[in-house]
Short mmCIF file of C-alpha atoms and ligand atoms in Angstrom, two decimals:
data_model
loop_
_atom_site.label_atom_id
_atom_site.label_comp_id
_atom_site.label_asym_id
_atom_site.label_seq_id
_atom_site.Cartn_x
_atom_site.Cartn_y
_atom_site.Cartn_z
CA MET A 18 16.05 15.94 6.70
CA ASN A 19 17.98 13.78 4.33
CA ILE A 20 15.82 10.67 3.96
CA GLY A 21 16.32 7.28 2.26
CA PHE A 22 13.09 5.45 1.32
CA ILE A 23 13.23 1.78 0.31
CA GLY A 24 10.14 0.00 -1.03
CA LEU A 25 8.11 2.38 -3.19
CA GLY A 26 5.00 0.28 -3.83
CA ASN A 27 1.32 1.09 -3.27
CA MET A 28 2.03 2.46 0.21
CA GLY A 29 5.68 3.55 0.04
CA ALA A 30 5.35 5.68 -3.10
CA PRO A 31 2.73 8.10 -1.77
CA MET A 32 4.44 8.23 1.64
CA ALA A 33 7.76 9.17 0.01
CA ARG A 34 5.99 11.72 -2.20
CA ASN A 35 4.45 13.39 0.84
CA LEU A 36 7.85 13.64 2.56
CA ALA A 37 9.38 15.21 -0.57
CA ALA A 38 6.42 17.60 -0.94
CA ALA A 39 6.99 18.73 2.66
CA GLY A 40 10.52 19.82 1.71
CA HIS A 41 12.65 16.85 2.75
CA ALA A 42 15.38 15.52 0.45
CA VAL A 43 14.24 11.97 -0.40
CA THR A 44 16.40 9.33 -2.09
CA GLY A 45 14.46 6.20 -3.04
CA PHE A 46 15.17 2.61 -4.01
CA ASP A 47 12.91 -0.20 -5.21
CA THR A 48 13.77 -3.46 -6.99
CA ALA A 49 10.99 -2.64 -9.46
CA ASN A 50 11.63 0.15 -11.94
CA VAL A 51 10.01 3.08 -10.13
CA SER A 52 10.24 6.81 -10.74
CA LEU A 53 8.58 9.34 -8.48
CA ASP A 54 8.15 13.11 -8.73
CA GLY A 55 10.48 14.88 -6.30
CA VAL A 56 12.34 11.67 -5.30
CA THR A 57 15.91 10.97 -6.47
CA MET A 58 16.37 7.28 -7.28
CA ALA A 59 19.47 5.36 -6.13
CA ALA A 60 20.97 2.30 -7.85
CA THR A 61 21.03 0.13 -4.69
CA ALA A 62 19.44 -0.02 -1.26
CA ALA A 63 22.83 0.67 0.35
CA GLU A 64 23.26 3.78 -1.79
CA ALA A 65 19.81 5.04 -0.77
CA ALA A 66 20.81 4.56 2.89
CA THR A 67 24.33 6.00 2.85
CA GLY A 68 24.69 9.35 4.60
CA ARG A 69 20.95 9.79 5.37
CA ASP A 70 19.55 11.08 8.68
CA VAL A 71 16.64 8.63 8.45
CA VAL A 72 16.03 5.53 6.32
CA ILE A 73 12.45 4.28 5.96
CA THR A 74 11.56 0.80 4.67
CA MET A 75 8.10 -0.20 3.38
CA LEU A 76 8.45 -3.81 2.21
CA PRO A 77 6.22 -6.85 1.68
CA ASN A 78 7.33 -9.16 4.53
CA GLY A 79 9.80 -10.00 7.31
CA ASP A 80 12.20 -12.07 5.18
CA ILE A 81 12.65 -9.24 2.69
CA LEU A 82 13.00 -6.73 5.53
CA ARG A 83 15.79 -8.84 7.11
CA ARG A 84 17.59 -9.08 3.73
CA VAL A 85 17.30 -5.33 3.05
CA ALA A 86 18.31 -4.47 6.64
CA ALA A 87 21.52 -6.49 6.22
CA GLN A 88 22.37 -4.25 3.25
CA ILE A 89 21.37 -0.85 4.61
CA LEU A 90 22.18 -0.87 8.34
CA PRO A 91 25.98 -1.20 7.86
CA ALA A 92 25.85 1.62 5.28
CA MET A 93 24.08 4.07 7.60
CA THR A 94 25.81 6.82 9.57
CA LYS A 95 26.07 6.22 13.36
CA GLY A 96 23.23 7.99 15.18
CA ALA A 97 20.91 7.87 12.13
CA CYS A 98 17.46 6.29 12.48
CA HIS A 99 15.94 3.29 10.69
CA ILE A 100 12.14 3.33 10.59
CA ASP A 101 10.43 0.20 9.29
CA CYS A 102 6.80 0.85 8.31
CA SER A 103 6.14 -2.61 6.78
CA THR A 104 3.78 -5.06 8.45
CA VAL A 105 6.02 -7.98 9.51
CA ASP A 106 6.29 -10.60 12.25
CA VAL A 107 7.28 -9.37 15.70
CA ASP A 108 10.47 -11.51 15.70
CA SER A 109 11.78 -9.96 12.47
CA ALA A 110 10.98 -6.46 13.76
CA ARG A 111 12.90 -7.12 16.98
CA ALA A 112 15.84 -8.81 15.19
CA VAL A 113 16.23 -5.88 12.78
CA ALA A 114 15.99 -3.33 15.60
CA ASP A 115 18.63 -5.24 17.62
CA LEU A 116 20.94 -5.21 14.59
CA ALA A 117 20.41 -1.46 14.14
CA VAL A 118 21.12 -0.67 17.79
CA ALA A 119 24.25 -2.88 17.68
CA GLN A 120 25.47 -0.69 14.79
CA GLY A 121 24.96 2.51 16.80
CA LEU A 122 21.69 3.44 15.08
CA LEU A 123 18.23 4.39 16.35
CA ALA A 124 15.41 2.01 15.36
CA ALA A 125 11.63 2.14 15.16
CA ASP A 126 9.07 -0.40 13.96
CA ALA A 127 6.15 1.72 12.82
CA PRO A 128 3.50 -0.24 10.89
CA VAL A 129 0.54 1.73 9.65
CA SER A 130 -3.21 1.60 9.45
CA GLY A 131 -5.20 3.61 6.90
CA GLY A 132 -4.44 1.87 3.60
CA THR A 133 -3.45 3.44 0.30
CA GLY A 134 -6.04 6.21 0.72
CA GLY A 135 -4.45 7.20 4.03
CA ALA A 136 -0.98 7.00 2.50
CA GLU A 137 -2.01 9.35 -0.35
CA ALA A 138 -3.81 11.79 1.94
CA GLY A 139 -1.13 11.75 4.65
CA THR A 140 -3.63 10.52 7.23
CA LEU A 141 -2.08 7.20 8.30
CA THR A 142 -1.97 6.01 11.91
CA PHE A 143 1.48 4.84 13.02
CA MET A 144 1.89 2.26 15.82
CA VAL A 145 5.42 2.59 17.02
CA GLY A 146 7.85 0.34 18.89
CA ALA A 147 10.95 2.38 19.65
CA SER A 148 13.15 4.00 22.26
CA ASP A 149 12.15 7.53 23.31
CA ALA A 150 15.04 8.94 21.26
CA ALA A 151 14.04 7.04 18.09
CA PHE A 152 10.39 8.05 18.51
CA ALA A 153 11.36 11.71 18.95
CA THR A 154 13.46 11.61 15.76
CA ALA A 155 10.74 9.91 13.73
CA LYS A 156 7.73 11.87 15.05
CA PRO A 157 8.01 14.90 12.69
CA LEU A 158 7.97 12.48 9.74
CA PHE A 159 4.97 10.58 11.12
CA ASP A 160 3.22 13.97 11.38
CA ILE A 161 3.71 14.52 7.63
CA MET A 162 2.71 11.00 6.52
CA GLY A 163 -0.06 10.53 9.05
CA GLN A 164 -2.53 12.06 11.46
CA LYS A 165 -1.59 10.04 14.53
CA ALA A 166 1.43 8.22 15.95
CA VAL A 167 1.12 6.13 19.11
CA HIS A 168 4.30 5.17 20.96
CA CYS A 169 3.46 1.60 22.02
CA GLY A 170 6.68 0.80 23.88
CA ALA A 171 9.94 -0.89 22.95
CA SER A 172 10.91 -2.44 19.59
CA GLY A 173 8.37 -4.93 18.25
CA ASN A 174 5.45 -3.36 20.10
CA GLY A 175 4.32 -1.44 17.01
CA GLN A 176 3.94 -4.75 15.17
CA ALA A 177 2.23 -6.27 18.22
CA ALA A 178 -0.35 -3.44 18.21
CA LYS A 179 -0.88 -3.80 14.47
CA ILE A 180 -1.59 -7.55 14.50
CA CYS A 181 -3.85 -7.30 17.57
CA ASN A 182 -5.83 -4.52 15.87
CA ASN A 183 -6.14 -6.47 12.62
CA MET A 184 -7.12 -9.65 14.44
CA ILE A 185 -10.06 -7.70 15.90
CA LEU A 186 -10.81 -6.28 12.45
CA GLY A 187 -10.82 -9.71 10.75
CA VAL A 188 -13.06 -11.19 13.42
CA THR A 189 -15.53 -8.27 13.46
CA MET A 190 -15.74 -8.18 9.65
CA ILE A 191 -16.60 -11.88 9.55
CA ALA A 192 -19.16 -11.41 12.36
CA THR A 193 -20.72 -8.44 10.57
CA CYS A 194 -20.92 -10.32 7.26
CA GLU A 195 -22.41 -13.48 8.73
CA ALA A 196 -24.95 -11.39 10.65
CA PHE A 197 -26.03 -9.60 7.44
CA ALA A 198 -26.40 -12.96 5.67
CA LEU A 199 -28.48 -14.26 8.58
CA ALA A 200 -30.60 -11.08 8.60
CA ASP A 201 -31.28 -11.54 4.86
CA LYS A 202 -32.51 -15.08 5.45
CA LEU A 203 -34.71 -13.89 8.32
CA GLY A 204 -36.32 -11.28 6.03
CA LEU A 205 -34.76 -8.28 7.81
CA ASP A 206 -34.10 -5.31 5.54
CA ARG A 207 -30.37 -4.47 5.29
CA GLN A 208 -30.93 -0.76 5.87
CA ALA A 209 -32.93 -1.50 9.03
CA MET A 210 -30.20 -3.91 10.16
CA PHE A 211 -27.58 -1.16 9.65
CA ASP A 212 -29.67 1.50 11.39
CA VAL A 213 -30.07 -0.71 14.45
CA VAL A 214 -26.60 -2.25 14.72
CA SER A 215 -24.61 0.88 13.86
CA THR A 216 -26.16 2.61 16.89
CA SER A 217 -26.29 -0.45 19.16
CA SER A 218 -23.88 -2.69 21.00
CA GLY A 219 -23.05 -4.67 17.84
CA SER A 220 -21.52 -1.59 16.22
CA SER A 221 -17.91 -1.64 15.03
CA TRP A 222 -15.70 -0.01 12.42
CA SER A 223 -16.62 -2.89 10.07
CA MET A 224 -20.31 -2.01 10.31
CA ASN A 225 -20.26 1.75 10.79
CA THR A 226 -17.41 2.93 8.56
CA TYR A 227 -16.75 0.08 6.12
CA CYS A 228 -20.17 -1.53 5.80
CA PRO A 229 -19.88 -4.74 3.73
CA ALA A 230 -23.41 -4.35 2.28
CA PRO A 231 -23.58 -2.31 -0.96
CA GLY A 232 -25.66 0.87 -0.84
CA ILE A 233 -25.76 0.90 2.96
CA GLY A 234 -23.83 3.27 5.23
CA PRO A 235 -20.87 5.39 4.10
CA LYS A 236 -19.27 4.63 0.72
CA SER A 237 -17.08 1.51 0.97
CA PRO A 238 -15.53 -1.14 -1.35
CA ALA A 239 -18.92 -2.95 -1.32
CA ASP A 240 -20.18 -0.02 -3.43
CA ASN A 241 -17.39 -0.65 -5.92
CA GLY A 242 -17.96 -4.35 -6.62
CA TYR A 243 -15.67 -5.28 -3.69
CA ALA A 244 -12.51 -4.04 -5.45
CA PRO A 245 -9.97 -3.43 -2.63
CA GLY A 246 -9.75 -1.28 -0.40
CA PHE A 247 -8.05 -3.67 1.90
CA ALA A 248 -7.56 -6.93 0.03
CA ALA A 249 -8.59 -10.25 1.61
CA ASP A 250 -5.03 -11.48 0.82
CA LEU A 251 -3.57 -8.74 3.07
CA MET A 252 -6.03 -9.54 5.84
CA LEU A 253 -4.94 -13.18 5.58
CA LYS A 254 -1.29 -12.10 5.85
CA ASP A 255 -2.04 -10.12 9.04
CA LEU A 256 -4.14 -12.93 10.57
CA ARG A 257 -1.28 -15.36 9.91
CA LEU A 258 1.13 -12.97 11.63
CA SER A 259 -1.20 -12.74 14.63
CA GLN A 260 -1.43 -16.56 14.87
CA LEU A 261 2.36 -16.86 14.55
CA ALA A 262 2.74 -14.38 17.39
CA ALA A 263 0.03 -16.10 19.46
CA LYS A 264 1.80 -19.46 19.12
CA GLY A 265 5.13 -17.89 20.09
CA ALA A 266 3.58 -16.21 23.13
CA ASP A 267 1.36 -19.20 24.08
CA ALA A 268 -1.77 -17.01 23.86
CA ASP A 269 -5.20 -18.63 23.37
CA THR A 270 -6.85 -16.87 20.39
CA PRO A 271 -9.68 -19.10 19.12
CA MET A 272 -11.55 -16.35 17.26
CA GLY A 273 -8.37 -15.16 15.56
CA ALA A 274 -7.58 -18.76 14.57
CA ALA A 275 -11.07 -19.23 13.11
CA ALA A 276 -10.76 -15.95 11.18
CA GLU A 277 -7.40 -17.04 9.77
CA GLN A 278 -8.87 -20.36 8.58
CA LEU A 279 -11.88 -18.68 6.99
CA TYR A 280 -9.81 -16.06 5.13
CA ALA A 281 -7.34 -18.78 4.03
CA ARG A 282 -10.22 -20.76 2.52
CA PHE A 283 -11.72 -17.60 0.96
CA VAL A 284 -8.42 -16.51 -0.65
CA GLU A 285 -6.87 -19.87 -1.55
CA GLU A 286 -9.85 -22.09 -2.44
CA GLU A 287 -12.75 -19.77 -3.20
CA ASP A 288 -12.99 -16.45 -5.09
CA GLY A 289 -11.49 -14.14 -2.44
CA LYS A 290 -8.10 -13.49 -4.05
CA GLY A 291 -7.87 -9.90 -5.26
CA ARG A 292 -11.21 -8.95 -3.69
CA ASP A 293 -11.78 -6.69 -0.72
CA PHE A 294 -11.87 -8.41 2.67
CA SER A 295 -15.52 -7.31 3.08
CA ALA A 296 -16.46 -9.62 0.15
CA MET A 297 -17.06 -12.18 2.91
CA LEU A 298 -20.69 -10.94 2.75
CA PRO A 299 -21.52 -12.30 -0.75
CA ARG A 300 -19.60 -15.44 0.26
CA PHE A 301 -21.89 -16.05 3.24
CA SER A 302 -25.00 -15.00 1.26
CA ALA A 303 -24.29 -17.69 -1.33
CA ARG A 304 -23.91 -20.46 1.25
CA SER A 305 -26.22 -22.59 3.32
CA ARG A 306 -25.56 -23.95 6.79
CA SER A 307 -23.93 -27.23 5.77
P1 NAD B 411 3.60 -3.38 -2.52
O1 NAD B 411 3.83 -4.79 -2.93
O2 NAD B 411 2.78 -2.48 -3.38
O3 NAD B 411 5.03 -2.64 -2.30
C1 NAD B 411 6.19 -3.26 -1.84
C2 NAD B 411 7.36 -2.71 -2.68
O4 NAD B 411 8.58 -3.25 -2.18
C3 NAD B 411 7.26 -3.07 -4.15
O5 NAD B 411 7.35 -1.90 -4.95
C4 NAD B 411 8.46 -4.00 -4.37
O6 NAD B 411 9.04 -3.88 -5.67
C5 NAD B 411 9.40 -3.49 -3.29
N1 NAD B 411 10.44 -4.45 -2.93
C6 NAD B 411 10.33 -5.79 -2.76
N2 NAD B 411 11.53 -6.31 -2.41
C7 NAD B 411 12.40 -5.28 -2.36
C8 NAD B 411 13.78 -5.17 -2.05
N3 NAD B 411 14.51 -6.26 -1.74
N4 NAD B 411 14.36 -3.96 -2.10
C9 NAD B 411 13.63 -2.85 -2.43
N5 NAD B 411 12.32 -2.89 -2.73
C10 NAD B 411 11.71 -4.08 -2.70
O7 NAD B 411 3.00 -3.45 -1.04
P2 NAD B 411 2.25 -2.28 -0.23
O8 NAD B 411 0.77 -2.41 -0.42
O9 NAD B 411 2.93 -0.99 -0.51
O10 NAD B 411 2.55 -2.75 1.27
C11 NAD B 411 3.80 -2.55 1.88
C12 NAD B 411 3.70 -2.97 3.33
O11 NAD B 411 2.69 -2.20 3.98
C13 NAD B 411 3.33 -4.44 3.54
O12 NAD B 411 4.07 -4.93 4.62
C14 NAD B 411 1.83 -4.38 3.84
O13 NAD B 411 1.41 -5.46 4.63
C15 NAD B 411 1.74 -3.07 4.59
N6 NAD B 411 0.42 -2.42 4.54
C16 NAD B 411 -0.26 -2.33 3.36
C17 NAD B 411 -1.50 -1.70 3.36
C18 NAD B 411 -2.28 -1.57 2.06
O14 NAD B 411 -3.48 -1.22 2.14
N7 NAD B 411 -1.69 -1.78 0.89
C19 NAD B 411 -2.04 -1.17 4.54
C20 NAD B 411 -1.29 -1.24 5.72
C21 NAD B 411 -0.06 -1.88 5.71
#
């Protein structure tokens, strides 16, 4: 396929590289000065989009996505497909998809899980909001960039799945970290705590796969001084998106709201900025109840 790829940052660059390595013709654009092996760079976003079968965007937020979409969608050939892989608010995803469909294009919102490691290895999970036709067009590309693509329903539903998943992740990471800090204060060995919880009803991805305690469980950012991994700032972004969506949908999400407040404090007032989101454990360890 002839593919345009806009937003070649930590995630977009390796995703575009994998598409090029699989034999697709990839034309890229980024506002930063980026050059990538196997990817032809365009001078503007519109140029990267013109005449392509598929245009993929991987951008920081919904405002930037809306701005870029206004430039690229009119430049695209009728019947081509726009796939947005950024994590953005549900409203922006739906507005951009509506604009694409109004221009005679196919549209998919396809945020990812799996982080930069998954992007490099081509093992991302895609959560996709799209028509059947858009999903069918995009699926072969998801198969190159990832290991799984779930069609979640119509436009916006990919973003809905993403923020619900990450709301669970934020809440379970906090619960896991506060439980470790409590266990420490009760004199319970961390390895024993892991051995019990990881095979009991308190188990979760946060405990079993991404254990926040250094030296315990599989290798995780805790074993690397809490360098991200998945930065606390990005978790805060996703928790804010989930609260925005919850307000819009009048959904009661008290645990998600508490997680948002805690990560906001951690990132904006404490030492969480630039650290992995599992660095909540040393935060709790250093605190007392009051
Ligand atoms: P990043 O900041 O590394 O990359 C974003 C890129 O977009 C940058 O290179 C930037 O120069 C470019 N950009 C900004 N404005 C632009 C514009 N107007 N036109 C063209 N390019 C522009 O961010 P990232 O880590 O690659 O994340 C991208 C998206 O993926 C975000 O929405 C993020 O929430 C999501 N995400 C990130 C991760 C992760 O672990 N990093 C995991 C899952 C999802």
